């Protein structure tokens, strides 16, 4: 590795050191000392972002597209170091870090293309009707405009694609909004080297220095102060329900409330229909076990619940899933805190009345092994906590006595990122009445697939009703995510010379 970590914040083009520090807690390798963020850094970064907005918010789409492409190039140029630091901090395997870098750079380049096409501006024009009776109509033009400085909080489980230069940052920069990232304390070194790449791109492209800042964490007050700063105009957040809700409440309580786009937790239930279970139950069990344990189950789209009809086919599905899961070896979790929360979640499920332990394993320190439990739909409907996310490779099978009861489970779900149907042709009629229920529950509905793996494209929705997200009209993945950082403005009879360049 050639990159030497220095542990500083990047504030408006300067690497800044704080008096106070915190020490990283890598899965393996050397721990490093990092500057702890404070209110002074928050103020400096946000004020510089506002200053940068006066130029960057009015830059051309071509200029911003070039900037996004150069950021991607600079990240790729540091690829090996990013992989080495990321693996050490998170314990994720090398292939995962390489793949996630591809996705991160891919989404930066996708946004560059997207803004060049210009459709996202959603331009509208109602021409003047001076002769209209009884009243004439003025000339009305509408376009989407960037909203100002954005605060971004990345998640621990995606150190690249949902972090410093992840989807929120890419979307905000594409829209024309400067970004202040609150670095995740689980991967501060990965944040630092990615910020180095963005810094290099700022210099190469001659961007205003305040267009991007990274404030390292180590202090929860930094996040609270950032979302409450009057110059911050929206927040992009990926993380836990508890953290997201705390910051959402702060945004709502501001004297000028601002949108908080939080992508939070989800249990991603799967509904398995009788013919599919009967015809290919074993393959479904193996597929589920794979999806449930990939990345130690630390995916927001991890399918934690399988709902199916009780009976012989279900019994076979339970034993096949248990067998497939029992061969999965222990995996390192992202942080000590996440490992601890996993054990607490497992205890919660195991001690719920009416829950049967199917596969018991044991995990300690920062390791995770899979667990499998079964319960009846009747019990599941009585115990709200069985519907809560356990972040890790833990599955709950819910056995229903009828399709009506399966549908009742669907009706009682909270908001989800995804819901999945496993069905054969002969299940189609029964499955049809689930669609109106599930489309009110989830941002994405899948058939005969597993929800882990979120394509970055035009049609993706990564969001959903609360608590999957705090804003169900939005997505945090895919090109539509740019809409979070734009606001429609109508220009009435404004002379052409005064209109934004994109409207001319
Ligand atoms: P997290 O603990 O909520 O942390 C996310 C960020 O928020 C960190 O920067 C953290 O600061 C900060 N934070 C958390 N609570 C705060 C508070 N009360 N005040 C101020 N700042 C606060 O989440 P995580 O551990 O990174 O991620 C795991 C969770 O994210 C899982 O539940 C998973 O399902 C969810 N997730 C959701 C999605 C999605 O798209 N819906 C994607 C990935 C993960 P520190 O650095 O100080 O911890």
PDB file of N, CA and C and ligand atoms in Angstrom, residues 153-158 162 182-186 217-220 223-224 237-244 246-247 263-266 299-300 338 389 391 417 462 468 476, ligand 1:
ATOM      1  N   UNK A 153     -24.698  11.317   5.178  1.00  0.00           N
ATOM      2  CA  UNK A 153     -24.243  10.325   6.171  1.00  0.00           C
ATOM      3  C   UNK A 153     -24.200   8.976   5.463  1.00  0.00           C
ATOM      4  N   UNK A 154     -23.019   8.378   5.390  1.00  0.00           N
ATOM      5  CA  UNK A 154     -22.916   7.058   4.762  1.00  0.00           C
ATOM      6  C   UNK A 154     -23.179   5.952   5.767  1.00  0.00           C
ATOM      7  N   UNK A 155     -23.339   4.735   5.234  1.00  0.00           N
ATOM      8  CA  UNK A 155     -23.604   3.564   6.086  1.00  0.00           C
ATOM      9  C   UNK A 155     -22.335   2.758   6.292  1.00  0.00           C
ATOM     10  N   UNK A 156     -22.297   2.020   7.401  1.00  0.00           N
ATOM     11  CA  UNK A 156     -21.120   1.199   7.682  1.00  0.00           C
ATOM     12  C   UNK A 156     -20.994   0.035   6.706  1.00  0.00           C
ATOM     13  N   UNK A 157     -22.139  -0.453   6.191  1.00  0.00           N
ATOM     14  CA  UNK A 157     -22.070  -1.691   5.402  1.00  0.00           C
ATOM     15  C   UNK A 157     -21.740  -1.469   3.922  1.00  0.00           C
ATOM     16  N   UNK A 158     -21.709  -0.216   3.493  1.00  0.00           N
ATOM     17  CA  UNK A 158     -21.263   0.087   2.126  1.00  0.00           C
ATOM     18  C   UNK A 158     -20.225   1.200   2.212  1.00  0.00           C
ATOM     19  N   UNK A 162     -22.285   3.628  -0.577  1.00  0.00           N
ATOM     20  CA  UNK A 162     -23.228   4.437   0.200  1.00  0.00           C
ATOM     21  C   UNK A 162     -22.455   5.290   1.194  1.00  0.00           C
ATOM     22  N   UNK A 182     -20.516  13.636   6.655  1.00  0.00           N
ATOM     23  CA  UNK A 182     -20.133  13.274   8.025  1.00  0.00           C
ATOM     24  C   UNK A 182     -19.558  11.868   7.903  1.00  0.00           C
ATOM     25  N   UNK A 183     -18.245  11.732   8.059  1.00  0.00           N
ATOM     26  CA  UNK A 183     -17.599  10.440   7.849  1.00  0.00           C
ATOM     27  C   UNK A 183     -18.091   9.390   8.831  1.00  0.00           C
ATOM     28  N   UNK A 184     -18.183   8.152   8.382  1.00  0.00           N
ATOM     29  CA  UNK A 184     -18.620   7.071   9.279  1.00  0.00           C
ATOM     30  C   UNK A 184     -17.439   6.622  10.125  1.00  0.00           C
ATOM     31  N   UNK A 185     -17.651   6.527  11.443  1.00  0.00           N
ATOM     32  CA  UNK A 185     -16.528   6.182  12.329  1.00  0.00           C
ATOM     33  C   UNK A 185     -16.092   4.729  12.161  1.00  0.00           C
ATOM     34  N   UNK A 186     -16.879   3.920  11.435  1.00  0.00           N
ATOM     35  CA  UNK A 186     -16.467   2.530  11.205  1.00  0.00           C
ATOM     36  C   UNK A 186     -15.421   2.414  10.085  1.00  0.00           C
ATOM     37  N   UNK A 217     -15.899  11.565  11.986  1.00  0.00           N
ATOM     38  CA  UNK A 217     -16.869  11.445  13.076  1.00  0.00           C
ATOM     39  C   UNK A 217     -16.209  11.372  14.438  1.00  0.00           C
ATOM     40  N   UNK A 218     -16.528  10.290  15.142  1.00  0.00           N
ATOM     41  CA  UNK A 218     -15.984  10.128  16.481  1.00  0.00           C
ATOM     42  C   UNK A 218     -16.748  10.929  17.508  1.00  0.00           C
ATOM     43  N   UNK A 219     -17.785  11.634  17.070  1.00  0.00           N
ATOM     44  CA  UNK A 219     -18.525  12.501  17.977  1.00  0.00           C
ATOM     45  C   UNK A 219     -19.924  12.691  17.380  1.00  0.00           C
ATOM     46  N   UNK A 220     -20.927  12.157  18.034  1.00  0.00           N
ATOM     47  CA  UNK A 220     -22.303  12.207  17.517  1.00  0.00           C
ATOM     48  C   UNK A 220     -22.826  13.637  17.377  1.00  0.00           C
ATOM     49  N   UNK A 223     -22.879  15.136  13.810  1.00  0.00           N
ATOM     50  CA  UNK A 223     -24.028  14.828  12.956  1.00  0.00           C
ATOM     51  C   UNK A 223     -25.229  15.681  13.331  1.00  0.00           C
ATOM     52  N   UNK A 224     -25.463  15.825  14.618  1.00  0.00           N
ATOM     53  CA  UNK A 224     -26.626  16.609  15.064  1.00  0.00           C
ATOM     54  C   UNK A 224     -26.468  18.061  14.626  1.00  0.00           C
ATOM     55  N   UNK A 237     -29.181  10.189   4.082  1.00  0.00           N
ATOM     56  CA  UNK A 237     -28.706   9.331   5.184  1.00  0.00           C
ATOM     57  C   UNK A 237     -28.958   7.883   4.818  1.00  0.00           C
ATOM     58  N   UNK A 238     -27.990   7.019   5.068  1.00  0.00           N
ATOM     59  CA  UNK A 238     -28.201   5.577   4.976  1.00  0.00           C
ATOM     60  C   UNK A 238     -27.683   4.986   6.270  1.00  0.00           C
ATOM     61  N   UNK A 239     -28.522   4.253   6.961  1.00  0.00           N
ATOM     62  CA  UNK A 239     -28.067   3.690   8.223  1.00  0.00           C
ATOM     63  C   UNK A 239     -29.210   3.097   9.010  1.00  0.00           C
ATOM     64  N   UNK A 240     -29.052   3.125  10.321  1.00  0.00           N
ATOM     65  CA  UNK A 240     -29.997   2.419  11.186  1.00  0.00           C
ATOM     66  C   UNK A 240     -31.282   3.221  11.405  1.00  0.00           C
ATOM     67  N   UNK A 241     -32.303   2.514  11.806  1.00  0.00           N
ATOM     68  CA  UNK A 241     -33.582   3.152  12.124  1.00  0.00           C
ATOM     69  C   UNK A 241     -33.425   4.114  13.295  1.00  0.00           C
ATOM     70  N   UNK A 242     -32.692   3.683  14.329  1.00  0.00           N
ATOM     71  CA  UNK A 242     -32.544   4.539  15.511  1.00  0.00           C
ATOM     72  C   UNK A 242     -31.798   5.825  15.161  1.00  0.00           C
ATOM     73  N   UNK A 243     -30.667   5.700  14.471  1.00  0.00           N
ATOM     74  CA  UNK A 243     -29.867   6.876  14.107  1.00  0.00           C
ATOM     75  C   UNK A 243     -30.630   7.771  13.146  1.00  0.00           C
ATOM     76  N   UNK A 244     -31.235   7.162  12.149  1.00  0.00           N
ATOM     77  CA  UNK A 244     -31.980   7.928  11.144  1.00  0.00           C
ATOM     78  C   UNK A 244     -33.142   8.672  11.768  1.00  0.00           C
ATOM     79  N   UNK A 246     -33.467   9.655  14.863  1.00  0.00           N
ATOM     80  CA  UNK A 246     -32.990  10.749  15.727  1.00  0.00           C
ATOM     81  C   UNK A 246     -32.660  11.983  14.877  1.00  0.00           C
ATOM     82  N   UNK A 247     -31.985  11.764  13.747  1.00  0.00           N
ATOM     83  CA  UNK A 247     -31.596  12.899  12.905  1.00  0.00           C
ATOM     84  C   UNK A 247     -32.804  13.474  12.153  1.00  0.00           C
ATOM     85  N   UNK A 263     -32.580   6.359   4.320  1.00  0.00           N
ATOM     86  CA  UNK A 263     -32.833   4.963   3.911  1.00  0.00           C
ATOM     87  C   UNK A 263     -32.459   4.116   5.109  1.00  0.00           C
ATOM     88  N   UNK A 264     -33.457   3.477   5.724  1.00  0.00           N
ATOM     89  CA  UNK A 264     -33.236   2.834   7.014  1.00  0.00           C
ATOM     90  C   UNK A 264     -33.369   1.317   6.874  1.00  0.00           C
ATOM     91  N   UNK A 265     -33.873   0.691   7.918  1.00  0.00           N
ATOM     92  CA  UNK A 265     -33.881  -0.776   7.925  1.00  0.00           C
ATOM     93  C   UNK A 265     -35.089  -1.383   7.241  1.00  0.00           C
ATOM     94  N   UNK A 266     -35.005  -2.702   7.001  1.00  0.00           N
ATOM     95  CA  UNK A 266     -36.067  -3.412   6.309  1.00  0.00           C
ATOM     96  C   UNK A 266     -35.857  -4.909   6.521  1.00  0.00           C
ATOM     97  N   UNK A 299     -26.835  -6.583   4.709  1.00  0.00           N
ATOM     98  CA  UNK A 299     -27.390  -5.817   3.595  1.00  0.00           C
ATOM     99  C   UNK A 299     -28.753  -5.293   4.005  1.00  0.00           C
ATOM    100  N   UNK A 300     -29.031  -4.060   3.593  1.00  0.00           N
ATOM    101  CA  UNK A 300     -30.355  -3.505   3.904  1.00  0.00           C
ATOM    102  C   UNK A 300     -31.441  -4.294   3.193  1.00  0.00           C
ATOM    103  N   UNK A 338     -22.093  -3.663  15.698  1.00  0.00           N
ATOM    104  CA  UNK A 338     -23.049  -4.394  14.851  1.00  0.00           C
ATOM    105  C   UNK A 338     -23.098  -5.862  15.287  1.00  0.00           C
ATOM    106  N   UNK A 389     -36.150  -5.707  12.003  1.00  0.00           N
ATOM    107  CA  UNK A 389     -34.908  -6.149  11.375  1.00  0.00           C
ATOM    108  C   UNK A 389     -33.896  -6.671  12.401  1.00  0.00           C
ATOM    109  N   UNK A 391     -30.025  -7.198  11.962  1.00  0.00           N
ATOM    110  CA  UNK A 391     -29.008  -6.918  10.940  1.00  0.00           C
ATOM    111  C   UNK A 391     -27.929  -8.003  11.004  1.00  0.00           C
ATOM    112  N   UNK A 417     -38.107  -2.011   2.010  1.00  0.00           N
ATOM    113  CA  UNK A 417     -37.382  -1.690   0.777  1.00  0.00           C
ATOM    114  C   UNK A 417     -37.836  -2.630  -0.333  1.00  0.00           C
ATOM    115  N   UNK A 462     -34.990   2.421  -4.476  1.00  0.00           N
ATOM    116  CA  UNK A 462     -34.444   1.915  -3.217  1.00  0.00           C
ATOM    117  C   UNK A 462     -34.966   2.858  -2.145  1.00  0.00           C
ATOM    118  N   UNK A 468     -38.766   1.824   6.110  1.00  0.00           N
ATOM    119  CA  UNK A 468     -37.739   1.558   5.093  1.00  0.00           C
ATOM    120  C   UNK A 468     -37.063   2.868   4.705  1.00  0.00           C
ATOM    121  N   UNK A 476     -32.935   6.249  -3.051  1.00  0.00           N
ATOM    122  CA  UNK A 476     -31.540   6.648  -2.842  1.00  0.00           C
ATOM    123  C   UNK A 476     -30.613   5.961  -3.834  1.00  0.00           C
TER     124      UNK A 476
HETATM  125  P1  LIG B   1     -25.867   3.979  11.923  1.00  0.00           P
HETATM  126  O1  LIG B   1     -25.293   3.440  13.157  1.00  0.00           O
HETATM  127  O2  LIG B   1     -27.219   4.595  12.000  1.00  0.00           O
HETATM  128  O3  LIG B   1     -24.801   5.076  11.409  1.00  0.00           O
HETATM  129  C1  LIG B   1     -24.998   5.858  10.239  1.00  0.00           C
HETATM  130  C2  LIG B   1     -24.398   7.259  10.454  1.00  0.00           C
HETATM  131  O4  LIG B   1     -25.248   8.017  11.307  1.00  0.00           O
HETATM  132  C3  LIG B   1     -23.031   7.265  11.120  1.00  0.00           C
HETATM  133  O5  LIG B   1     -22.296   8.337  10.576  1.00  0.00           O
HETATM  134  C4  LIG B   1     -23.355   7.534  12.568  1.00  0.00           C
HETATM  135  O6  LIG B   1     -22.314   8.154  13.290  1.00  0.00           O
HETATM  136  C5  LIG B   1     -24.523   8.497  12.435  1.00  0.00           C
HETATM  137  N1  LIG B   1     -25.436   8.444  13.585  1.00  0.00           N
HETATM  138  C6  LIG B   1     -26.123   7.349  14.005  1.00  0.00           C
HETATM  139  N2  LIG B   1     -26.901   7.688  15.054  1.00  0.00           N
HETATM  140  C7  LIG B   1     -26.719   9.027  15.278  1.00  0.00           C
HETATM  141  C8  LIG B   1     -27.251   9.951  16.204  1.00  0.00           C
HETATM  142  N3  LIG B   1     -28.124   9.575  17.129  1.00  0.00           N
HETATM  143  N4  LIG B   1     -26.832  11.230  16.158  1.00  0.00           N
HETATM  144  C9  LIG B   1     -25.925  11.620  15.242  1.00  0.00           C
HETATM  145  N5  LIG B   1     -25.383  10.790  14.315  1.00  0.00           N
HETATM  146  C10 LIG B   1     -25.775   9.500  14.331  1.00  0.00           C
HETATM  147  O7  LIG B   1     -25.985   2.889  10.788  1.00  0.00           O
HETATM  148  P2  LIG B   1     -24.878   1.844  10.272  1.00  0.00           P
HETATM  149  O8  LIG B   1     -24.428   1.003  11.399  1.00  0.00           O
HETATM  150  O9  LIG B   1     -23.856   2.559   9.538  1.00  0.00           O
HETATM  151  O10 LIG B   1     -25.655   0.946   9.216  1.00  0.00           O
HETATM  152  C11 LIG B   1     -26.335  -0.254   9.543  1.00  0.00           C
HETATM  153  C12 LIG B   1     -27.833  -0.056   9.371  1.00  0.00           C
HETATM  154  O11 LIG B   1     -28.104   0.637   8.170  1.00  0.00           O
HETATM  155  C13 LIG B   1     -28.635  -1.336   9.266  1.00  0.00           C
HETATM  156  O12 LIG B   1     -29.773  -1.246  10.093  1.00  0.00           O
HETATM  157  C14 LIG B   1     -29.053  -1.403   7.812  1.00  0.00           C
HETATM  158  O13 LIG B   1     -30.236  -2.084   7.535  1.00  0.00           O
HETATM  159  C15 LIG B   1     -29.148   0.021   7.457  1.00  0.00           C
HETATM  160  N6  LIG B   1     -28.898   0.235   6.050  1.00  0.00           N
HETATM  161  C16 LIG B   1     -29.914   0.690   5.272  1.00  0.00           C
HETATM  162  C17 LIG B   1     -29.706   0.874   3.923  1.00  0.00           C
HETATM  163  C18 LIG B   1     -30.810   1.374   3.063  1.00  0.00           C
HETATM  164  O14 LIG B   1     -30.556   1.752   1.955  1.00  0.00           O
HETATM  165  N7  LIG B   1     -32.030   1.421   3.537  1.00  0.00           N
HETATM  166  C19 LIG B   1     -28.457   0.608   3.354  1.00  0.00           C
HETATM  167  C20 LIG B   1     -27.435   0.168   4.174  1.00  0.00           C
HETATM  168  C21 LIG B   1     -27.670  -0.012   5.535  1.00  0.00           C
HETATM  169  P3  LIG B   1     -21.062   7.343  13.875  1.00  0.00           P
HETATM  170  O15 LIG B   1     -20.037   7.371  12.795  1.00  0.00           O
HETATM  171  O16 LIG B   1     -20.675   8.125  15.058  1.00  0.00           O
HETATM  172  O17 LIG B   1     -21.527   5.949  14.196  1.00  0.00           O
END
